[in-house]
PDB file of C-alpha atoms and ligand atoms in Angstrom:
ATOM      1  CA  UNK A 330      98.135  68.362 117.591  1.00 36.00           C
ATOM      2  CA  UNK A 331      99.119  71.919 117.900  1.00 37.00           C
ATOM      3  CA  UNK A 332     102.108  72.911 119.976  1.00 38.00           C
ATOM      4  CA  UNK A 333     101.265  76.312 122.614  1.00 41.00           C
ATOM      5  CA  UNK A 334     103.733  79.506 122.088  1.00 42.00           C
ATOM      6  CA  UNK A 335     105.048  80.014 125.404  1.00 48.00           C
ATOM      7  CA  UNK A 336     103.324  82.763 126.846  1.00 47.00           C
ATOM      8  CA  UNK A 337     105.795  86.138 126.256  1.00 49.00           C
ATOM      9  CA  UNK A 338     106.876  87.513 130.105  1.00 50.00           C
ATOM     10  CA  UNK A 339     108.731  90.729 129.047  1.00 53.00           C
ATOM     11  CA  UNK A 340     110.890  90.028 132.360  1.00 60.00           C
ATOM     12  CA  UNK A 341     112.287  86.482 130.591  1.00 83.00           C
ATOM     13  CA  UNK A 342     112.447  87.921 126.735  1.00 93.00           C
ATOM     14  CA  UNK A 343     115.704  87.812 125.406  1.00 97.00           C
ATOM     15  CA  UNK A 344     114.023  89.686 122.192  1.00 97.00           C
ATOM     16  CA  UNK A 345     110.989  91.057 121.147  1.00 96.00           C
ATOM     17  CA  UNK A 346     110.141  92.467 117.765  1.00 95.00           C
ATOM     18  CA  UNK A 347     107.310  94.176 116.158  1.00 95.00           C
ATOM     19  CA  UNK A 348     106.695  95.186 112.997  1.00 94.00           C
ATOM     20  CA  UNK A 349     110.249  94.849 111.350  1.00 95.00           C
ATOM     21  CA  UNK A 350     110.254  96.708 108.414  1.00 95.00           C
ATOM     22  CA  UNK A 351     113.877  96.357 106.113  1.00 96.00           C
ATOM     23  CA  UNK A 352     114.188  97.534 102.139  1.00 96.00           C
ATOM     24  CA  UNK A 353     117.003  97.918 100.325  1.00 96.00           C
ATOM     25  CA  UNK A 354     118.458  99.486  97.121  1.00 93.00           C
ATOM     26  CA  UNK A 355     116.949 103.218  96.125  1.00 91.00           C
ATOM     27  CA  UNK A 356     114.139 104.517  93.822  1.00 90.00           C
ATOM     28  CA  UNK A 357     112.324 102.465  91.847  1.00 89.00           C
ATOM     29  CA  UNK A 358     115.071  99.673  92.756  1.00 91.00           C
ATOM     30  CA  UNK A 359     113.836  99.454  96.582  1.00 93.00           C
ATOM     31  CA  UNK A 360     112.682  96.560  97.354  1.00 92.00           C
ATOM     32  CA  UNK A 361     111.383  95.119 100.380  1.00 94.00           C
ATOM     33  CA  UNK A 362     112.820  92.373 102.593  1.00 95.00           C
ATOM     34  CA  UNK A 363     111.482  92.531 105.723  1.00 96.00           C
ATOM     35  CA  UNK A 364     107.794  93.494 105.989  1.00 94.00           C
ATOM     36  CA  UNK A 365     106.089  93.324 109.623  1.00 93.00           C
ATOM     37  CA  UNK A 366     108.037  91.041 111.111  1.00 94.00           C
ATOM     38  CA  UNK A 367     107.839  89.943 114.463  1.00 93.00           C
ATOM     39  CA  UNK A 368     108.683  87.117 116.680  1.00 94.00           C
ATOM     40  CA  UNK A 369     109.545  87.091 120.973  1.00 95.00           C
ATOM     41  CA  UNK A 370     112.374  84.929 122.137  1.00 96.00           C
ATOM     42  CA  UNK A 371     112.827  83.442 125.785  1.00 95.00           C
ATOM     43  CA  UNK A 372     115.814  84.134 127.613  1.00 96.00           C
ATOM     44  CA  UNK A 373     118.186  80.741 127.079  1.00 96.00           C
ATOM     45  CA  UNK A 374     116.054  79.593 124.136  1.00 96.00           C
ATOM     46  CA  UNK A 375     117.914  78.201 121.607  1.00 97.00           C
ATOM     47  CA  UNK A 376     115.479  79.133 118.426  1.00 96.00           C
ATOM     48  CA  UNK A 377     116.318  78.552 114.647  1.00 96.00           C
ATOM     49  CA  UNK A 378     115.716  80.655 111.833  1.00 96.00           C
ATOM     50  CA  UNK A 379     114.484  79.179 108.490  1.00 95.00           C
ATOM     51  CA  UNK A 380     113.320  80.203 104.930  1.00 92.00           C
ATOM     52  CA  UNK A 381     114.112  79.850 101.437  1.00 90.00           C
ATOM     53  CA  UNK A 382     117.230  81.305 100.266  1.00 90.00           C
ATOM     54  CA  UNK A 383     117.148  85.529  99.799  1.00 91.00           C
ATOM     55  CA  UNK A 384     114.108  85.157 102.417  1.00 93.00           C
ATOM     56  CA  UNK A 385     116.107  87.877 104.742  1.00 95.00           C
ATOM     57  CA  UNK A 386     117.033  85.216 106.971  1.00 95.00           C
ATOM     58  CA  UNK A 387     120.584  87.153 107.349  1.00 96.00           C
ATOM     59  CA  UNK A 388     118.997  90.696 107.313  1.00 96.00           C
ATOM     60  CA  UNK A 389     116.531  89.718 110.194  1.00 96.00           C
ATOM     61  CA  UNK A 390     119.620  88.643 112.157  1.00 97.00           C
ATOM     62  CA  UNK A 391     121.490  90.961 111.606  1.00 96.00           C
ATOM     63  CA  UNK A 392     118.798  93.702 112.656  1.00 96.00           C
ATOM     64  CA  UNK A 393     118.229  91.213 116.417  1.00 97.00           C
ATOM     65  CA  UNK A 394     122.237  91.460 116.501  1.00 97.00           C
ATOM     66  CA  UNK A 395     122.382  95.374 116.324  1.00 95.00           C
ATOM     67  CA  UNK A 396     124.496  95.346 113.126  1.00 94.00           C
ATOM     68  CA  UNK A 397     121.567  96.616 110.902  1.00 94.00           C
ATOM     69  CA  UNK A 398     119.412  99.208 111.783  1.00 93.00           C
ATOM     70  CA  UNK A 399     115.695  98.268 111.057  1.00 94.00           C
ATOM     71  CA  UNK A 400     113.745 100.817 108.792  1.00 94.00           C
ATOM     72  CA  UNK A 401     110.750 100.652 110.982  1.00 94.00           C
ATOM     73  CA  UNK A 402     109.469  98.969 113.832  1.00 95.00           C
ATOM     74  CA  UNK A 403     110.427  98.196 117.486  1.00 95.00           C
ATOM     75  CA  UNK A 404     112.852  96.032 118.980  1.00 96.00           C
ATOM     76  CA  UNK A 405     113.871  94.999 122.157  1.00 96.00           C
ATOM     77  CA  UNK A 406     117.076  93.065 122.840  1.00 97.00           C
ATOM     78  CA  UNK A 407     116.901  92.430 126.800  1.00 96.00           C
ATOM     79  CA  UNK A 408     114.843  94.382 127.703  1.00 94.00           C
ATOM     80  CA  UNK A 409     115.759  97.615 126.009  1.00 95.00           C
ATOM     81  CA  UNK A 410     115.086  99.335 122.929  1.00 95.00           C
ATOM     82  CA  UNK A 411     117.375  99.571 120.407  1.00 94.00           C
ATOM     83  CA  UNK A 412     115.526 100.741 117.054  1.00 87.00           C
ATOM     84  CA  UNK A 413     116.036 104.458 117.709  1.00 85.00           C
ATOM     85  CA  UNK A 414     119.453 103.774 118.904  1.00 91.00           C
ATOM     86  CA  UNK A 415     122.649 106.075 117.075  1.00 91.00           C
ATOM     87  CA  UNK A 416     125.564 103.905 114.755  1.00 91.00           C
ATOM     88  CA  UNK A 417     127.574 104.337 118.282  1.00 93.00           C
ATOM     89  CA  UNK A 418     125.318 103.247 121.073  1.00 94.00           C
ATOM     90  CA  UNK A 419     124.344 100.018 119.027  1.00 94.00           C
ATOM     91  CA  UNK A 420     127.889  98.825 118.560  1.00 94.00           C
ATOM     92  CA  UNK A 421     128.856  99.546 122.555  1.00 93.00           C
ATOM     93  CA  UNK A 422     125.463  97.689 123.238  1.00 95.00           C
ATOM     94  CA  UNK A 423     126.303  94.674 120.606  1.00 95.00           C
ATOM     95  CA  UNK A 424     129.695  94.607 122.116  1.00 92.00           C
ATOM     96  CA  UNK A 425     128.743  94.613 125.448  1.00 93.00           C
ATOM     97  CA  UNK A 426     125.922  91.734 125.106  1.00 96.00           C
ATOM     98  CA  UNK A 427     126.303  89.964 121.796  1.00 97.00           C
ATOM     99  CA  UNK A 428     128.233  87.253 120.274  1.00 96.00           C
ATOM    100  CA  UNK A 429     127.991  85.968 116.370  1.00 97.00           C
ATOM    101  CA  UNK A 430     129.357  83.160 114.775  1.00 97.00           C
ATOM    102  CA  UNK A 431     129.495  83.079 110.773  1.00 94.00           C
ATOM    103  CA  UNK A 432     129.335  80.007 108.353  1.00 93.00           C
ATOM    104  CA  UNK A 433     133.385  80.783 107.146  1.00 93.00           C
ATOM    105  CA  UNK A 434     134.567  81.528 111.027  1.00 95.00           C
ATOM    106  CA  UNK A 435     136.232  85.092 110.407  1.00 95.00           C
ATOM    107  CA  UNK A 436     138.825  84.030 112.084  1.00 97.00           C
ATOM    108  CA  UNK A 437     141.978  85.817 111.481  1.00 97.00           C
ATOM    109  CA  UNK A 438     144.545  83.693 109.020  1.00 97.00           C
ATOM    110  CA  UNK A 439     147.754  84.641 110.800  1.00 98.00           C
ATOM    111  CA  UNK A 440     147.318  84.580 114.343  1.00 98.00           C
ATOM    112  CA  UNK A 441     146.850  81.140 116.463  1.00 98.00           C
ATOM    113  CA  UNK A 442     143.739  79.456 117.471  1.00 98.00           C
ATOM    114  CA  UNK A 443     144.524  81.179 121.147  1.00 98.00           C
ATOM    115  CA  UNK A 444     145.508  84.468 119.751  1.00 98.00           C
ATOM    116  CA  UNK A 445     142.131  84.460 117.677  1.00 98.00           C
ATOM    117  CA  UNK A 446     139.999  83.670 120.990  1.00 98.00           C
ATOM    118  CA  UNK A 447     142.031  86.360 123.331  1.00 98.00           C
ATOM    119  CA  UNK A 448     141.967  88.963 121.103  1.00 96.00           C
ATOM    120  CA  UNK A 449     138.541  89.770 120.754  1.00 93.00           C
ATOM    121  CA  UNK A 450     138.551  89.689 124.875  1.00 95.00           C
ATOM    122  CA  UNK A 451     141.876  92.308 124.275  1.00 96.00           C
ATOM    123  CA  UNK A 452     139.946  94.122 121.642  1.00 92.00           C
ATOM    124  CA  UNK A 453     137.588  95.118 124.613  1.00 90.00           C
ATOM    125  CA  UNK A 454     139.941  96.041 127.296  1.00 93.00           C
ATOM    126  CA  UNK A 455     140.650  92.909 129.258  1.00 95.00           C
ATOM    127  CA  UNK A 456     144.400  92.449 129.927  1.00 97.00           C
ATOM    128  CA  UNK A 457     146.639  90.499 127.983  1.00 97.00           C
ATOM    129  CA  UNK A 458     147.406  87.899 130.809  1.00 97.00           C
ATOM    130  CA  UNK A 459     144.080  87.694 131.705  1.00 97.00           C
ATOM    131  CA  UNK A 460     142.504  87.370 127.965  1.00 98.00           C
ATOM    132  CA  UNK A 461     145.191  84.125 127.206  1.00 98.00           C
ATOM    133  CA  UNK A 462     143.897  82.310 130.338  1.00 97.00           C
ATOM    134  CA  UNK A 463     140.194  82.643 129.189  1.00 97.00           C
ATOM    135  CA  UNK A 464     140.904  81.833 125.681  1.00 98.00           C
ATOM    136  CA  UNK A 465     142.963  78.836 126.768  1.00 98.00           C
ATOM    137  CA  UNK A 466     140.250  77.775 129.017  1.00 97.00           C
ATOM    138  CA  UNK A 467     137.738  78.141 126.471  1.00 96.00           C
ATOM    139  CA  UNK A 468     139.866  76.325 123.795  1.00 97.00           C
ATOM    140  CA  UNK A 469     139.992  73.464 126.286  1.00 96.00           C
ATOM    141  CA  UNK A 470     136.342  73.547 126.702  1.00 95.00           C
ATOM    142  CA  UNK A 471     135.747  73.410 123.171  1.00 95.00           C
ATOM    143  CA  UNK A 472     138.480  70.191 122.881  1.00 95.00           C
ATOM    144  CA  UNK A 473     140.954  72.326 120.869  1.00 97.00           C
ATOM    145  CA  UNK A 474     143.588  72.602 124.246  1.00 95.00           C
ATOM    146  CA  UNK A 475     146.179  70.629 122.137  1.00 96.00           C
ATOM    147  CA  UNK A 476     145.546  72.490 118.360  1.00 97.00           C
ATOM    148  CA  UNK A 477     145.388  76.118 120.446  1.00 97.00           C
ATOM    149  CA  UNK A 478     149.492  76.786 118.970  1.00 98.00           C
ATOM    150  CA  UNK A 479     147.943  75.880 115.197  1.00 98.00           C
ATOM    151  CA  UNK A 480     146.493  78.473 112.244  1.00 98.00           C
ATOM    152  CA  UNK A 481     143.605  78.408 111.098  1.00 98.00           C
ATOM    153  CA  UNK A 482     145.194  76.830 107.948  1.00 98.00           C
ATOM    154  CA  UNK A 483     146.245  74.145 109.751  1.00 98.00           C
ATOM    155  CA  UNK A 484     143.486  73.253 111.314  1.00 98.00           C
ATOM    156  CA  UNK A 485     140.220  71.545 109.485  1.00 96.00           C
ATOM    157  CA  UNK A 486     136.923  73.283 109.247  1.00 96.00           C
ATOM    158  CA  UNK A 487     135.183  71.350 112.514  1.00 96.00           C
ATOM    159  CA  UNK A 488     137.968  72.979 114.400  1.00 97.00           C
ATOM    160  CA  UNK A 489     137.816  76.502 112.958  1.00 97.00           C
ATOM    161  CA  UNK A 490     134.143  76.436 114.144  1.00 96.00           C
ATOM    162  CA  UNK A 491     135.243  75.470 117.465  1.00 97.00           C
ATOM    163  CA  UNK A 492     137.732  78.225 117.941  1.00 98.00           C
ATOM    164  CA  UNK A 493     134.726  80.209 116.221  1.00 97.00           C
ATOM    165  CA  UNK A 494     132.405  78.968 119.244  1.00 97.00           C
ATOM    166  CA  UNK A 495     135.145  79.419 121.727  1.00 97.00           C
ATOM    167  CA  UNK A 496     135.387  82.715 120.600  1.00 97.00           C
ATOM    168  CA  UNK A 497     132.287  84.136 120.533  1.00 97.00           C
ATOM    169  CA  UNK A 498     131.461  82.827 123.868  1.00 96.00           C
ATOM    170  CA  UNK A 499     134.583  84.481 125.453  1.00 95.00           C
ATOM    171  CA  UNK A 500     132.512  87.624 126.190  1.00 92.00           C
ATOM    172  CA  UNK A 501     130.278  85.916 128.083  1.00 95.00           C
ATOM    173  CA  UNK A 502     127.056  87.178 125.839  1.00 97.00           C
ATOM    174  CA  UNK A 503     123.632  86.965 126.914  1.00 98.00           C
ATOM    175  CA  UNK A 504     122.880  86.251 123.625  1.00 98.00           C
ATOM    176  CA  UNK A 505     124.522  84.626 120.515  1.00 98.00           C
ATOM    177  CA  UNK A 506     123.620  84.697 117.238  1.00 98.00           C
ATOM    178  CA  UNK A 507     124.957  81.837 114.264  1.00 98.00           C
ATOM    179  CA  UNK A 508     124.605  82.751 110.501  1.00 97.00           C
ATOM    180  CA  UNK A 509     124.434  79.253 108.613  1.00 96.00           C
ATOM    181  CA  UNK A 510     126.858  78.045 111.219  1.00 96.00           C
ATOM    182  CA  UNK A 511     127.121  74.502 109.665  1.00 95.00           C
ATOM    183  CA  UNK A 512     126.977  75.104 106.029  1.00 93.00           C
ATOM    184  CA  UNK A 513     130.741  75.041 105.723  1.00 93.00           C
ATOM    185  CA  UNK A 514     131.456  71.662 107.360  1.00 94.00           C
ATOM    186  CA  UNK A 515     130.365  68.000 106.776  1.00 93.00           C
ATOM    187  CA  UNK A 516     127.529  65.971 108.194  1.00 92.00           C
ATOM    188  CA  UNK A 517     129.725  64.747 110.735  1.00 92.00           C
ATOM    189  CA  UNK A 518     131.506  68.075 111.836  1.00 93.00           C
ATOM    190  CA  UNK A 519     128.397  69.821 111.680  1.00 93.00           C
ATOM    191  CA  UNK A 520     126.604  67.654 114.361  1.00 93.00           C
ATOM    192  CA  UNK A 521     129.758  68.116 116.303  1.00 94.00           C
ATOM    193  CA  UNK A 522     129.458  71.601 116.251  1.00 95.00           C
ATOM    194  CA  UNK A 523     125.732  71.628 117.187  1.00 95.00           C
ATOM    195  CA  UNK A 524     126.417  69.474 119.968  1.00 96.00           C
ATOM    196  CA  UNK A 525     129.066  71.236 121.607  1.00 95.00           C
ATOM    197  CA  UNK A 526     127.394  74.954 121.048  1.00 96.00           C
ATOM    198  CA  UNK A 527     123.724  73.856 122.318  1.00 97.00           C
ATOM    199  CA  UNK A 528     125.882  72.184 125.028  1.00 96.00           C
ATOM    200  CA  UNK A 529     127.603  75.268 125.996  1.00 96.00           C
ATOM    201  CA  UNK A 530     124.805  78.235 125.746  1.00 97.00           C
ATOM    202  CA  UNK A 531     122.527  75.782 127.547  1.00 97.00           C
ATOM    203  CA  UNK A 532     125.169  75.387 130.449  1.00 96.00           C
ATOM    204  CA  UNK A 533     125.659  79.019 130.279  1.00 96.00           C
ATOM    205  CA  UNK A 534     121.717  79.639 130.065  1.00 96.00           C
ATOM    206  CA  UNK A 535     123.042  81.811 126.597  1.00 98.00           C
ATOM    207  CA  UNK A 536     120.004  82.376 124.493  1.00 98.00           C
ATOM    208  CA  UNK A 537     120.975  80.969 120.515  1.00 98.00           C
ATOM    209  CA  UNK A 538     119.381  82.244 117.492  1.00 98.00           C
ATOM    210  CA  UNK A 539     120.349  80.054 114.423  1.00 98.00           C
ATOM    211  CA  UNK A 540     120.129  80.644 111.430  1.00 97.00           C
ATOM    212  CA  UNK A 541     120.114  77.688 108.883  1.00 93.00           C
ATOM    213  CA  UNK A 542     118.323  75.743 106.264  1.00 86.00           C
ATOM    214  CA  UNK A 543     120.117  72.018 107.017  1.00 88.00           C
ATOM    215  CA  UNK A 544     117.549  70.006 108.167  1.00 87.00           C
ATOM    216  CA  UNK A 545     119.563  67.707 109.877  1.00 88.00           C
ATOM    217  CA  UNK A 546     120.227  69.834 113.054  1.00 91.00           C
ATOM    218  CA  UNK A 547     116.946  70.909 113.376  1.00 92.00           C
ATOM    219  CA  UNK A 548     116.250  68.316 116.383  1.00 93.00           C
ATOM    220  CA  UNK A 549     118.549  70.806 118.605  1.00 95.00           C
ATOM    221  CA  UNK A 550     116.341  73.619 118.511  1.00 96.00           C
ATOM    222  CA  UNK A 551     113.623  74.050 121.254  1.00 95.00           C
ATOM    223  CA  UNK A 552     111.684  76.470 118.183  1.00 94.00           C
ATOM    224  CA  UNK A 553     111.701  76.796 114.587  1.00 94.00           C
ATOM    225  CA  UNK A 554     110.788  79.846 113.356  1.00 94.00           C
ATOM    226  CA  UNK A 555     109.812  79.880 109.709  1.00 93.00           C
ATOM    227  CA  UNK A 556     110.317  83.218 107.857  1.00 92.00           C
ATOM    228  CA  UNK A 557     108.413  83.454 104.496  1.00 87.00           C
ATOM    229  CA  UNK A 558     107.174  86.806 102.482  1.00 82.00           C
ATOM    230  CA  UNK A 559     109.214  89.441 104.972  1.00 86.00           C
ATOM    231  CA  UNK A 560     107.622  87.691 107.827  1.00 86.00           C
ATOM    232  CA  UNK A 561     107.753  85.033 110.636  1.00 80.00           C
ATOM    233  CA  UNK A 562     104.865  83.547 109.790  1.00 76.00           C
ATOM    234  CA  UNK A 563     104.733  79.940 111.738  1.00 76.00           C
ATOM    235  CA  UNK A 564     106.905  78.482 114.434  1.00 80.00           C
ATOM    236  CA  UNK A 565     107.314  74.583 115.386  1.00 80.00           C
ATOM    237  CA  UNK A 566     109.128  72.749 117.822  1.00 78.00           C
ATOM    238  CA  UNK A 567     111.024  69.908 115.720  1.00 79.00           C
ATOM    239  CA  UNK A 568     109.025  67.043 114.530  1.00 65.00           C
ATOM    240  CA  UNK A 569     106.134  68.894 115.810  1.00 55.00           C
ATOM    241  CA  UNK A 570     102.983  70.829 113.435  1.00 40.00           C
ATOM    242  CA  UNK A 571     103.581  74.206 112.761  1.00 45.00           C
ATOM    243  CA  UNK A 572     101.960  76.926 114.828  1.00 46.00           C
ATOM    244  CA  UNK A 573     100.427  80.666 114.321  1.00 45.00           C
ATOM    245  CA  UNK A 574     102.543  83.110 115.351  1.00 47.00           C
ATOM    246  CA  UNK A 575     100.337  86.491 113.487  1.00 43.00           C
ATOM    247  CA  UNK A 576      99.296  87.207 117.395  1.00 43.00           C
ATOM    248  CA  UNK A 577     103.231  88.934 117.545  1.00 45.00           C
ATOM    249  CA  UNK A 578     103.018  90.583 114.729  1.00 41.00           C
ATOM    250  CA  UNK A 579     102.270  94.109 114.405  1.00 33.00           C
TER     251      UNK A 579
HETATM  252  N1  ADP B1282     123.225  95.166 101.741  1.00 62.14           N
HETATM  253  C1  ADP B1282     122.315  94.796 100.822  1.00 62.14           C
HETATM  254  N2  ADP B1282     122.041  95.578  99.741  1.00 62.14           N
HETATM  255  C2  ADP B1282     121.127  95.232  98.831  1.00 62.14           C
HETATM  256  N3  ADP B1282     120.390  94.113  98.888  1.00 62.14           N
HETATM  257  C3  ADP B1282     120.600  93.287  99.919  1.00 62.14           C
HETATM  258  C4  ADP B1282     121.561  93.586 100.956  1.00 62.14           C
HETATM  259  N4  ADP B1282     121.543  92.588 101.872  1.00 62.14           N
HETATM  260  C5  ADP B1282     120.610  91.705 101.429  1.00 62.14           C
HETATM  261  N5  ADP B1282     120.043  92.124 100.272  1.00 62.14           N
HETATM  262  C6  ADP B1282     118.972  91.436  99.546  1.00 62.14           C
HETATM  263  O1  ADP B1282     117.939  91.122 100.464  1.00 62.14           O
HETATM  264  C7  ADP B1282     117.378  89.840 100.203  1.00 62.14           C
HETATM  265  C8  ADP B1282     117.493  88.979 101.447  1.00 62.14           C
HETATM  266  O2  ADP B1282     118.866  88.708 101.685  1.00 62.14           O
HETATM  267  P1  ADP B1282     119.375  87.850 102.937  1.00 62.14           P
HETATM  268  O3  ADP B1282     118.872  88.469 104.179  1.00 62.14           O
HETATM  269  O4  ADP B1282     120.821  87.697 102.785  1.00 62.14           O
HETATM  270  O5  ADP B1282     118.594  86.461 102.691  1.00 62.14           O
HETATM  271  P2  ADP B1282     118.907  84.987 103.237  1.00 62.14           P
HETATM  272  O6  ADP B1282     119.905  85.106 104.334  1.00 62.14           O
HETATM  273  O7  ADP B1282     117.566  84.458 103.689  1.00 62.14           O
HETATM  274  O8  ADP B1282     119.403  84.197 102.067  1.00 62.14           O
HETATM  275  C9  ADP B1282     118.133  89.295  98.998  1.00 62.14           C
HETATM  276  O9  ADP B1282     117.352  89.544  97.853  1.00 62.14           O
HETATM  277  C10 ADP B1282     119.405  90.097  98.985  1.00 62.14           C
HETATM  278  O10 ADP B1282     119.904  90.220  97.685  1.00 62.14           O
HETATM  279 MG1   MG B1283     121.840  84.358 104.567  1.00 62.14          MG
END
């Protein structure tokens, strides 16, 4: 049985790219990561990235999160394109709409669990007073309200990712994007994890891209996407057989 692609509405894409092209190094050491790909995601899909290891599963999301530039191609994050944008406009447009999380948290070692959360919301001009409220409302909603006072030090991994989670939903993003966000923490902690961020962006109607190669959190995706030779080649819905997805690529 083969699973339909939803049919791509520009009005409800979250992201649409064509034709990604991505090499790096110089001369006769370029070599090519990304080559034509493509894929469309729905507004408040939660999708997951796979591929074997050095596939450009970090490159590709890094280009959808506006921290790479791609060499060629289009993409659209929400509507708009941001291929030809300049180093400037894509970092006011990341900051304005994005939100990462990273397998190791990047969390900063000597501030608090609070202090981590509210100063990302400082970082972008909301006032002090204002920013600690949020971040100890989102540290509540995350289950960290009595650990908010703690280091990241002192806290275990399954709580880093929290504050992680907390914090990278504190800008209220349209979209967020997770780098291997369980490879750091056990079965146990990762499944936590999972469960609280599908929870959240789902609530929030926050469109996930995940990128990961642990198998057992695939059930939370509503897509796989399957990224082999430089290009999405096949999506599936978990469990599910694998579908054609060459009609998106250019
Ligand atoms: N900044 C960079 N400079 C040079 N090569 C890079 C850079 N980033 C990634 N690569 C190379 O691109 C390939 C894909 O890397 P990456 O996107 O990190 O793969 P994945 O996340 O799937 O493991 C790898 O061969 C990697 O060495
Ligand atoms: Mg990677």
């Amino acid at each position: 049985m083969t699973v339909p692609v939803k049919p791509m509405n520009g009005a409800t894409l979250a992201i649409l790219a064509r034709g990604v092209h991505k090499s790096f190094g110089v001369g006769a050491n370029r070599t090519p990561v990304l080559s034509g790909a493509g894929l469309g995601i729905q507004r408040g899909e939660v999708v997951f990235l796979v591929g074997p290891s050095g596939s450009g599963k970090t490159t590709l999301l890094s280009i959808l999160g506006c921290i790479l530039t791609p060499d060629g191609g289009s993409l659209q994050v929400l509507g708009r394109e941001v291929a030809g944008m300049s180093v400037d406009e894509l970092t006011a447009y990341r900051r304005q709409h994005l939100g990462f999380i990273f397998q190791t948290f990047n969390l900063f070692p000597t501030l608090s669990a609070l202090d981590n959360v509210a100063l990302s919301l400082v970082m972008r001009g909301v006032p002090q007073a204002v920013a600690l409220e949020r971040a100890r409302s989102l540290l509540a909603q995350v289950g960290l309200e009595p650990r908010r006072d703690l280091r990241p030090a002192q806290l275990s991994t399954g709580e880093c990712q929290r504050v992680a989670v907390a914090r990278a939903l504190a800008n209220e993003p349209a979209i967020l994007l997770a780098d291997e966000p369980t490879a750091s923490l056990d079965a146990r902690n990762g499944q936590a994890v999972l469960t609280l961020l599908t929870g959240l962006v789902r609530e929030r109607g926050v469109t996930l891209v995940v990128v990961t190669h642990d198998n057992r959190i695939f059930s939370y995706a509503d897509r796989i996407l399957h990224l082999e030779n430089g290009r999405l080649i096949r999506a599936s819905k978990p469990g599910a057989e694998a579908n054609d997805l060459s009609h998106l690529q250019v």
